[in-house]
Structure formats: structure tokens, C-alpha cells
C-alpha atoms as one frame of an Amber mdcrd trajectory, in Angstrom:
protein
 -37.873 -59.030 -97.003 -36.355 -62.588 -98.384 -37.367 -65.638 -96.710 -36.764
 -69.482 -97.197 -39.727 -71.587 -96.343 -40.914 -74.931 -97.026 -44.309 -74.896
 -98.826 -46.620 -77.059 -99.265 -47.803 -77.081-103.158 -50.312 -80.212-103.342
 -50.236 -83.785-102.058 -46.930 -85.029-101.071 -45.472 -81.824-102.370 -43.184
 -79.981-100.176 -40.702 -77.491-101.846 -38.293 -75.376-100.059 -38.666 -72.047
-101.628 -36.845 -68.770-101.537 -39.137 -65.573-102.034 -39.776 -62.042-101.051
 -42.043 -61.562 -98.253 -44.435 -58.357 -99.044 -43.972 -55.304 -96.682 -46.017
 -55.772 -93.647 -49.200 -53.689 -93.262 -50.195 -51.430 -90.232 -51.855 -54.419
 -88.553 -48.923 -56.983 -89.472 -45.861 -57.847 -87.362 -42.640 -59.360 -89.436
 -40.776 -62.054 -87.459 -38.060 -64.400 -87.920 -38.476 -67.771 -86.670 -35.480
 -69.766 -84.689 -37.221 -73.256 -84.294 -40.141 -75.396 -84.949 -40.959 -78.889
 -83.919 -42.744 -81.156 -86.455 -46.483 -82.454 -85.768 -47.917 -85.517 -87.003
 -50.650 -83.025 -87.923 -48.145 -81.552 -90.825 -47.655 -85.184 -92.044 -51.405
 -85.670 -92.679 -51.811 -82.277 -94.299 -48.895 -82.804 -96.554 -50.362 -86.154
 -97.590 -53.779 -84.807 -98.191 -52.782 -81.395 -99.752 -56.129 -79.543-100.815
 -58.254 -82.574 -99.394 -57.446 -81.452 -95.912 -60.191 -79.491 -94.085 -57.739
 -76.640 -93.474 -55.629 -76.629 -96.679 -56.931 -74.113 -99.082 -58.215 -75.657
-102.288 -56.103 -73.404-104.290 -52.955 -74.485-102.696 -51.142 -75.379-106.104
 -51.237 -71.820-107.270 -50.900 -70.398-103.729 -48.767 -72.318-101.550 -48.692
 -72.282 -97.782 -45.994 -72.565 -95.320 -46.466 -75.647 -93.185 -45.496 -75.772
 -89.571 -47.399 -74.616 -86.363 -45.134 -75.320 -83.314 -42.671 -72.461 -83.694
 -41.046 -69.461 -82.014 -38.453 -66.663 -82.854 -38.147 -62.969 -82.419 -40.184
 -60.104 -83.566 -38.340 -57.927 -86.025 -40.853 -55.313 -87.085 -44.186 -53.973
 -85.851 -46.932 -52.502 -87.630 -48.254 -49.318 -86.365 -51.487 -50.688 -84.932
 -49.644 -53.065 -82.353 -46.750 -50.865 -81.444 -48.010 -50.309 -78.026 -48.481
 -54.146 -77.630 -45.260 -55.764 -79.181 -41.645 -54.663 -79.666 -38.938 -55.757
 -81.917 -36.500 -58.081 -80.086 -39.291 -59.780 -78.342 -39.525 -63.601 -78.168
 -42.822 -65.072 -79.202 -44.921 -68.185 -79.442 -48.131 -68.592 -81.799 -51.250
 -70.018 -80.450 -52.229 -71.673 -84.047 -56.091 -72.605 -83.036 -57.339 -69.023
 -84.020 -60.997 -68.825 -84.509 -62.284 -66.230 -86.888 -65.973 -65.927 -87.673
 -66.852 -67.773 -90.843 -63.313 -69.066 -91.241 -62.967 -71.619 -88.415 -61.024
 -73.971 -90.361 -58.041 -71.739 -91.023 -54.723 -71.817 -89.169 -51.202 -70.870
 -89.358 -49.228 -73.608 -90.818 -51.929 -75.023 -92.831 -53.879 -72.212 -94.733
 -51.826 -69.268 -94.717 -49.193 -68.168 -97.556 -46.891 -66.216 -95.172 -46.877
 -67.711 -91.805 -45.974 -71.133 -90.967 -43.212 -72.692 -88.815 -40.678 -73.987
 -91.250 -39.258 -70.707 -92.606 -36.683 -68.237 -91.548 -38.805 -65.138 -91.771
 -42.584 -64.919 -91.548 -45.444 -61.823 -91.533 -47.959 -62.500 -88.606 -51.247
 -61.250 -90.005 -54.167 -59.718 -88.370 -56.245 -62.827 -87.968 -53.520 -64.108
 -85.446 -53.285 -60.391 -83.750 -56.572 -59.796 -83.408 -57.349 -62.995 -81.631
 -54.275 -62.325 -79.116 -52.566 -65.480 -80.312 -49.377 -64.035 -80.532 -47.849
 -64.841 -77.107 -44.998 -63.317 -75.748 -42.129 -65.494 -74.276 -40.051 -64.711
 -71.341 -38.166 -68.244 -70.646 -34.845 -69.399 -71.678 -33.997 -70.763 -75.253
 -36.326 -71.251 -78.058 -36.985 -74.806 -78.197 -39.520 -74.899 -75.143 -41.862
 -72.156 -76.824 -41.816 -74.276 -79.816 -43.395 -76.991 -77.830 -45.995 -74.786
 -76.333 -48.355 -75.747 -78.826 -48.270 -79.274 -77.875 -48.041 -78.851 -74.304
 -50.973 -76.755 -74.672 -52.712 -79.692 -76.328 -51.804 -81.818 -73.093 -53.008
 -79.385 -70.963 -56.278 -78.785 -72.874 -56.979 -82.596 -72.457 -56.586 -82.362
 -68.609 -58.726 -79.470 -68.711 -61.384 -81.413 -70.760 -62.020 -83.750 -68.434
 -65.111 -83.584 -66.355 -66.692 -85.323 -63.063 -69.752 -85.074 -61.282 -71.956
 -86.687 -58.538 -75.046 -88.450 -59.283 -77.913 -86.980 -58.963 -76.255 -83.255
 -59.575 -75.666 -81.657 -62.820 -72.916 -79.717 -62.031 -69.632 -80.728 -64.086
 -66.409 -80.246 -62.264 -63.798 -79.736 -64.988 -59.978 -81.415 -64.680 -58.793
 -84.737 -63.335 -59.596 -85.864 -59.921 -57.119 -84.345 -57.754 -55.965 -86.918
 -55.557 -57.488 -89.619 -57.715 -56.257 -92.225 -60.198 -55.407 -91.423 -63.384
 -54.009 -93.874 -66.364 -52.122 -92.766 -69.661 -52.435 -95.641 -71.952 -49.896
 -95.847 -74.684 -48.426 -92.866 -72.334 -44.339 -93.662 -72.985 -44.136 -91.591
 -76.509 -43.352 -87.864 -76.539 -46.766 -86.524 -75.925 -47.113 -89.045 -73.164
 -43.829 -87.808 -71.480 -45.222 -84.599 -71.718 -48.417 -85.404 -70.158 -46.633
 -86.992 -67.167 -44.743 -83.970 -66.641 -47.532 -81.975 -66.540 -49.254 -84.781
 -64.190 -46.493 -84.295 -61.713 -45.719 -80.485 -61.874 -48.863 -79.115 -62.982
 -51.681 -77.514 -60.865 -53.618 -80.596 -60.056 -52.028 -83.981 -59.367 -53.603
 -87.603 -58.964 -52.754 -89.711 -56.142 -51.843 -92.449 -58.626 -50.435 -92.188
 -62.110 -50.210 -95.236 -64.001 -48.295 -95.015 -67.408 -48.564 -98.017 -70.168
 -46.546 -99.199 -73.001 -45.981-102.295 -74.828 -42.179-101.663 -75.427 -40.077
-101.930 -72.492 -37.369 -99.840 -74.135 -39.893 -96.730 -74.263 -41.105 -97.472
 -70.565 -37.676 -97.615 -69.593 -36.348 -94.408 -71.277 -39.737 -92.822 -69.861
 -38.703 -93.873 -66.154 -34.984 -92.705 -66.624 -36.643 -89.276 -67.617 -39.057
 -88.884 -65.216 -38.579 -91.607 -62.448 -40.769 -92.668 -59.670 -38.893 -90.855
 -57.215 -39.609 -87.582 -58.937 -43.309 -88.650 -58.475 -43.102 -89.352 -54.877
 -41.595 -85.946 -54.469 -44.680 -84.560 -55.988 -46.979 -86.862 -53.906 -47.768
 -88.895 -56.889 -47.463 -92.906 -57.051 -45.826 -93.196 -60.551 -45.803 -96.514
 -61.902 -44.805 -97.621 -65.554 -46.730-100.459 -66.916 -45.979-102.795 -69.658
 -49.198-104.139 -71.026 -47.497-106.234 -73.802 -48.507-109.433 -72.270 -51.223
-111.007 -70.311 -54.582-109.008 -69.075 -54.006-105.226 -69.517 -57.157-104.437
 -67.435 -56.564-106.762 -64.742 -52.777-105.791 -64.553 -53.799-102.236 -64.154
 -56.474-102.589 -61.774 -53.935-104.691 -59.527 -51.595-101.218 -59.813 -54.818
 -99.599 -57.829 -55.681-102.098 -55.258 -58.096-104.084 -57.882 -59.934-100.677
 -58.581 -60.716 -98.553 -61.632 -59.478 -95.232 -62.440 -61.137 -91.879 -62.537
 -59.359 -90.411 -65.337 -58.110 -92.867 -68.162 -56.297 -91.143 -71.407 -55.888
 -92.789 -74.546 -52.647 -91.835 -76.209 -52.928 -93.768 -79.317 -55.805 -94.175
 -82.036 -56.129 -98.005 -81.700 -59.309 -99.271 -81.165 -58.021-102.097 -78.410
 -56.646 -99.210 -76.091 -60.167 -97.623 -76.138 -61.897-100.891 -75.190 -59.041
-101.125 -72.555 -59.752 -97.636 -71.429 -63.535 -98.604 -71.127 -63.048-101.431
 -68.735 -60.747 -99.613 -66.502 -63.080 -96.804 -65.430 -64.017 -96.523 -61.786
 -67.838 -95.261 -61.133 -67.759 -91.539 -62.685 -64.701 -92.342 -64.653 -63.725
 -90.336 -67.474 -62.379 -91.642 -70.703 -60.394 -88.908 -72.893 -59.564 -90.140
 -76.231 -56.488 -87.979 -76.737 -55.089 -89.221 -80.229 -56.371 -88.053 -83.291
 -56.854 -90.849 -85.783 -56.557 -90.429 -89.560 -59.539 -92.357 -90.443 -62.767
 -90.650 -90.705 -64.632 -94.050 -90.136 -62.217 -95.084 -86.894 -64.461 -96.595
 -84.192 -64.354 -98.882 -81.146 -66.506-100.719 -78.800 -67.337 -99.314 -75.589
 -69.626-100.489 -72.747 -72.961 -98.807 -72.981 -74.086-100.497 -69.832 -71.669
 -98.744 -67.822 -71.822 -95.647 -69.278 -75.793 -95.682 -68.140 -75.292 -97.421
 -64.710 -71.850 -96.499 -63.869 -71.740 -92.939 -65.013 -68.891 -93.485 -67.174
 -68.362 -90.765 -69.741 -66.017 -89.933 -72.810 -64.635 -86.674 -74.034 -62.191
 -86.039 -76.794 -59.679 -83.184 -77.160 -58.047 -81.732 -80.074 -55.741 -78.885
 -79.259 -55.661 -76.423 -76.672 -56.809 -72.691 -76.209 -55.050 -69.711 -76.126
 -55.036 -69.696 -72.100 -53.725 -73.218 -72.093 -50.858 -71.986 -74.246 -50.494
 -69.331 -71.826 -50.157 -71.569 -69.018 -47.772 -73.893 -70.569 -45.676 -70.630
 -71.715 -45.717 -69.866 -68.107 -44.753 -73.279 -66.328 -41.845 -73.421 -68.688
 -40.776 -70.015 -68.040 -40.839 -71.012 -64.265 -39.148 -74.019 -64.804 -41.931
 -76.224 -63.409 -42.180 -78.459 -66.389 -39.407 -79.325 -69.094 -40.574 -80.339
 -72.384 -37.042 -81.447 -73.495 -37.745 -85.009 -72.846 -40.242 -84.749 -75.769
 -37.347 -84.175 -78.289 -35.469 -86.869 -80.051 -34.015 -85.647 -82.849 -32.814
 -81.985 -84.276 -32.063 -81.084 -87.796 -32.290 -77.946 -90.130 -34.729 -76.680
 -92.602 -33.682 -78.899 -95.094 -34.281 -81.898 -93.276 -37.887 -80.710 -92.494
 -39.563 -82.128 -95.842 -38.759 -85.691 -95.679 -38.983 -85.745 -92.103 -42.757
 -84.807 -92.648 -43.279 -87.086 -94.825 -41.658 -90.137 -93.413 -42.756 -89.038
 -89.944 -45.250 -92.431 -88.886 -42.466 -94.613 -89.852 -39.695 -92.867 -87.979
 -39.123 -94.122 -84.458 -38.638 -91.701 -81.463 -40.088 -88.640 -80.091 -40.420
 -85.152 -81.328 -38.335 -83.594 -84.342 -37.116 -79.826 -84.156 -36.080 -77.911
 -87.000 -33.734 -74.764 -86.370 -34.774 -73.161 -89.573 -31.664 -70.958 -89.689
 -29.127 -73.658 -90.216 -28.793 -76.821 -92.818 -28.298 -80.162 -91.057 -29.874
 -83.545 -91.599 -32.255 -84.567 -89.076 -30.243 -86.316 -86.299 -30.826 -88.370
 -82.945 -29.556 -86.490 -79.966 -28.017 -89.777 -78.831 -25.911 -89.771 -82.163
 -24.613 -86.141 -81.444 -21.519 -87.210 -79.225 -20.689 -89.855 -81.685 -21.063
 -87.590 -84.802 -18.769 -84.899 -82.679 -16.152 -87.286 -82.010 -12.528 -86.616
 -83.752
């Protein structure tokens, strides 16, 4: 079976290659890909090449298909899995597979025949044995392409925990009916987090979303307005922290009080320091954003960690149950990740988009692998389509 795929051959070396896939084995599945969304992790892998922890050392000899936020249709099923899957099913992939002794391997980073920027792929036994090929029953394909980033958001909410002083039982998740802040939350992942906080299973009483760019805040408020928060029983506030004292401003939003849950959605030391000062008694700081530098650090108040029960967690990705929840919520129309996407392009636009990603403003980039098209802002489609 012929495929067209964007493959990583080395540092900054992405090539659109056409080649033949091998015949599938009894424990494999052949599938096509309709859409793949581009993640900052793809940029990091492309820049680091074989130095990346998930990319094989022999990537120059055996290039991998890059991309891990994808969905499509099952085409052919190996004998072992014919009682579970069938041709024609829509699917999404949980790339965070865990194979003993190979924990750092993942589709989109480590495999020759599976990755998101391709027209056809082979789903290997590692994915199938770990139950990471997930059927999708919802409309369209782009939503399922975003199930992986949405699962990361859900995983972040599930990672938070709280406890009563003197007791040693961790209650997982954000405080229902509490105060939550999402710092640097007007970007694509932040919008997904707001959507989940409003429409997921556990709502806060107050949700404060910050940014230093008023245009981003205005766009966020137009997509998920405070009125929508009110319908869900959540006091949703968008707060510009570009001037003045951000901590005082945010505490004033909560009647002078701190926050039970504070998420940091950008790897900026100043935001972590703000978050440390924003926590209420027993507050949880979730460092959600992934830094690219291994020596990234920031100051936090250890006096408050000791006496005010402040605690810090980090989350990097969601698990398979988080992705199942994402797919279920999207299938039932509870959440809509469309707000995360600002640009759409074809497979021929993926390489340059990945390499330039940190310098391109906007949200998620969605690639339709079956077409050739420049990466185009959604706001430009009406103008480009005019005769």
C-alpha cells in the first residue's frame, strides 16, 4: 500500500516521502489518516532529532513519521483483532503507550509506519495490545484529531489534588465549587481548558482566565463568553494582567481571596511565581506548560508550602481514560474543540509549519493529509474564496 508521509530524518530535516508500506501482520491494522493537528512537541522533536528522548538514535537510517494528534478510518484489520475492529470505523490514537522496557516510544516520534502526517499508516501491535486505538462515533474528523490535546487538558484537571490538614487522603481533581485560575489561558490549550471547566464533570464557582494580550482575551470571550459560564453556574472572568500587580488584581476578582487551583499554561518563570502567590490555603499549583530547557526553574514560596499546605503538581499528557472521556464529551456535543484551531492546511504545508511553529501567532494548526494547500488562517478563507 502506497503512502505519502512527512518523515523526520534528523535535526530540522523533515521530508515529504512517498513509499510502500509492508503488508500488515495478523496483529496489525491498516488505516488512513484524514486529519492531524500539529503540536509543539513535534517542533521540539524536529529540532532535536536523534537527541530527543523519544526519537530513535538511528533515525537517519530509519526515518519516523512525525505527528501524534490524528484520526481517520480503519481500512484493513489483521486476524487477531477482527472481533474488535472493522473496516470503516473512525478512530483516534492515544500515543502515550506504555510498553515495559520501551516507555519512551510513542507514535509520531518513534515508529517508521505510524504517525499523524501521512495518508496511510500501519497501527502496530504495541498500540493495539495497550488498547490505545480508540473508536470515535462523533461527527467529522477534526474533533478526534484534537482528542489527544483535550485528553492532556483533562489529565491536568485530574492531576490536581487536595486534602484536609491532618488527614492523609488526597482528593483528586480541582475543587468543585471552588476558585480556579488559568494563567496564560487565552491560547488554544487554554480555550480547551475553559471549555472543559465549564462543560466537564466538575465545575468551579469562579474561573479566572488571564493573558497579557487583550486581542487574545477578546477572542476567547467571544468564543466562550461569560454568559456561557453563567449558564453552567460558573463566574467566568477574563483578566488582562499586562499591567499593574497581577496577584492583587486576581485576588480582587475573588473578593481578596486566593485560589484553590491555579494552572500555569505558559513556561514562564514569572507566571509560576504569580501562581505561588495566588494559592489559597491548601491550594494546588499545576505547571501544565512544558518547558524546552532542562534547567528551567522558578521561585516559589516554601513558607506557604510548609504552613499553608500549598502543593505543586505537573502534568504531561493524559492517559487512555482521559482520551476516552474527551472522545465521549465531543461525541455527545458537550465540548467543542473547534475553538482551538486557527489555521488549516494540506500535508505539503506541515513541514514548514512544524519548524516555524513557535514564531507563528494563533492557535492549533490542522493538517488534512489528503490535500495540498498552504497553511491558511480560518479568518482568511472568506477573502480567499471571493471571486
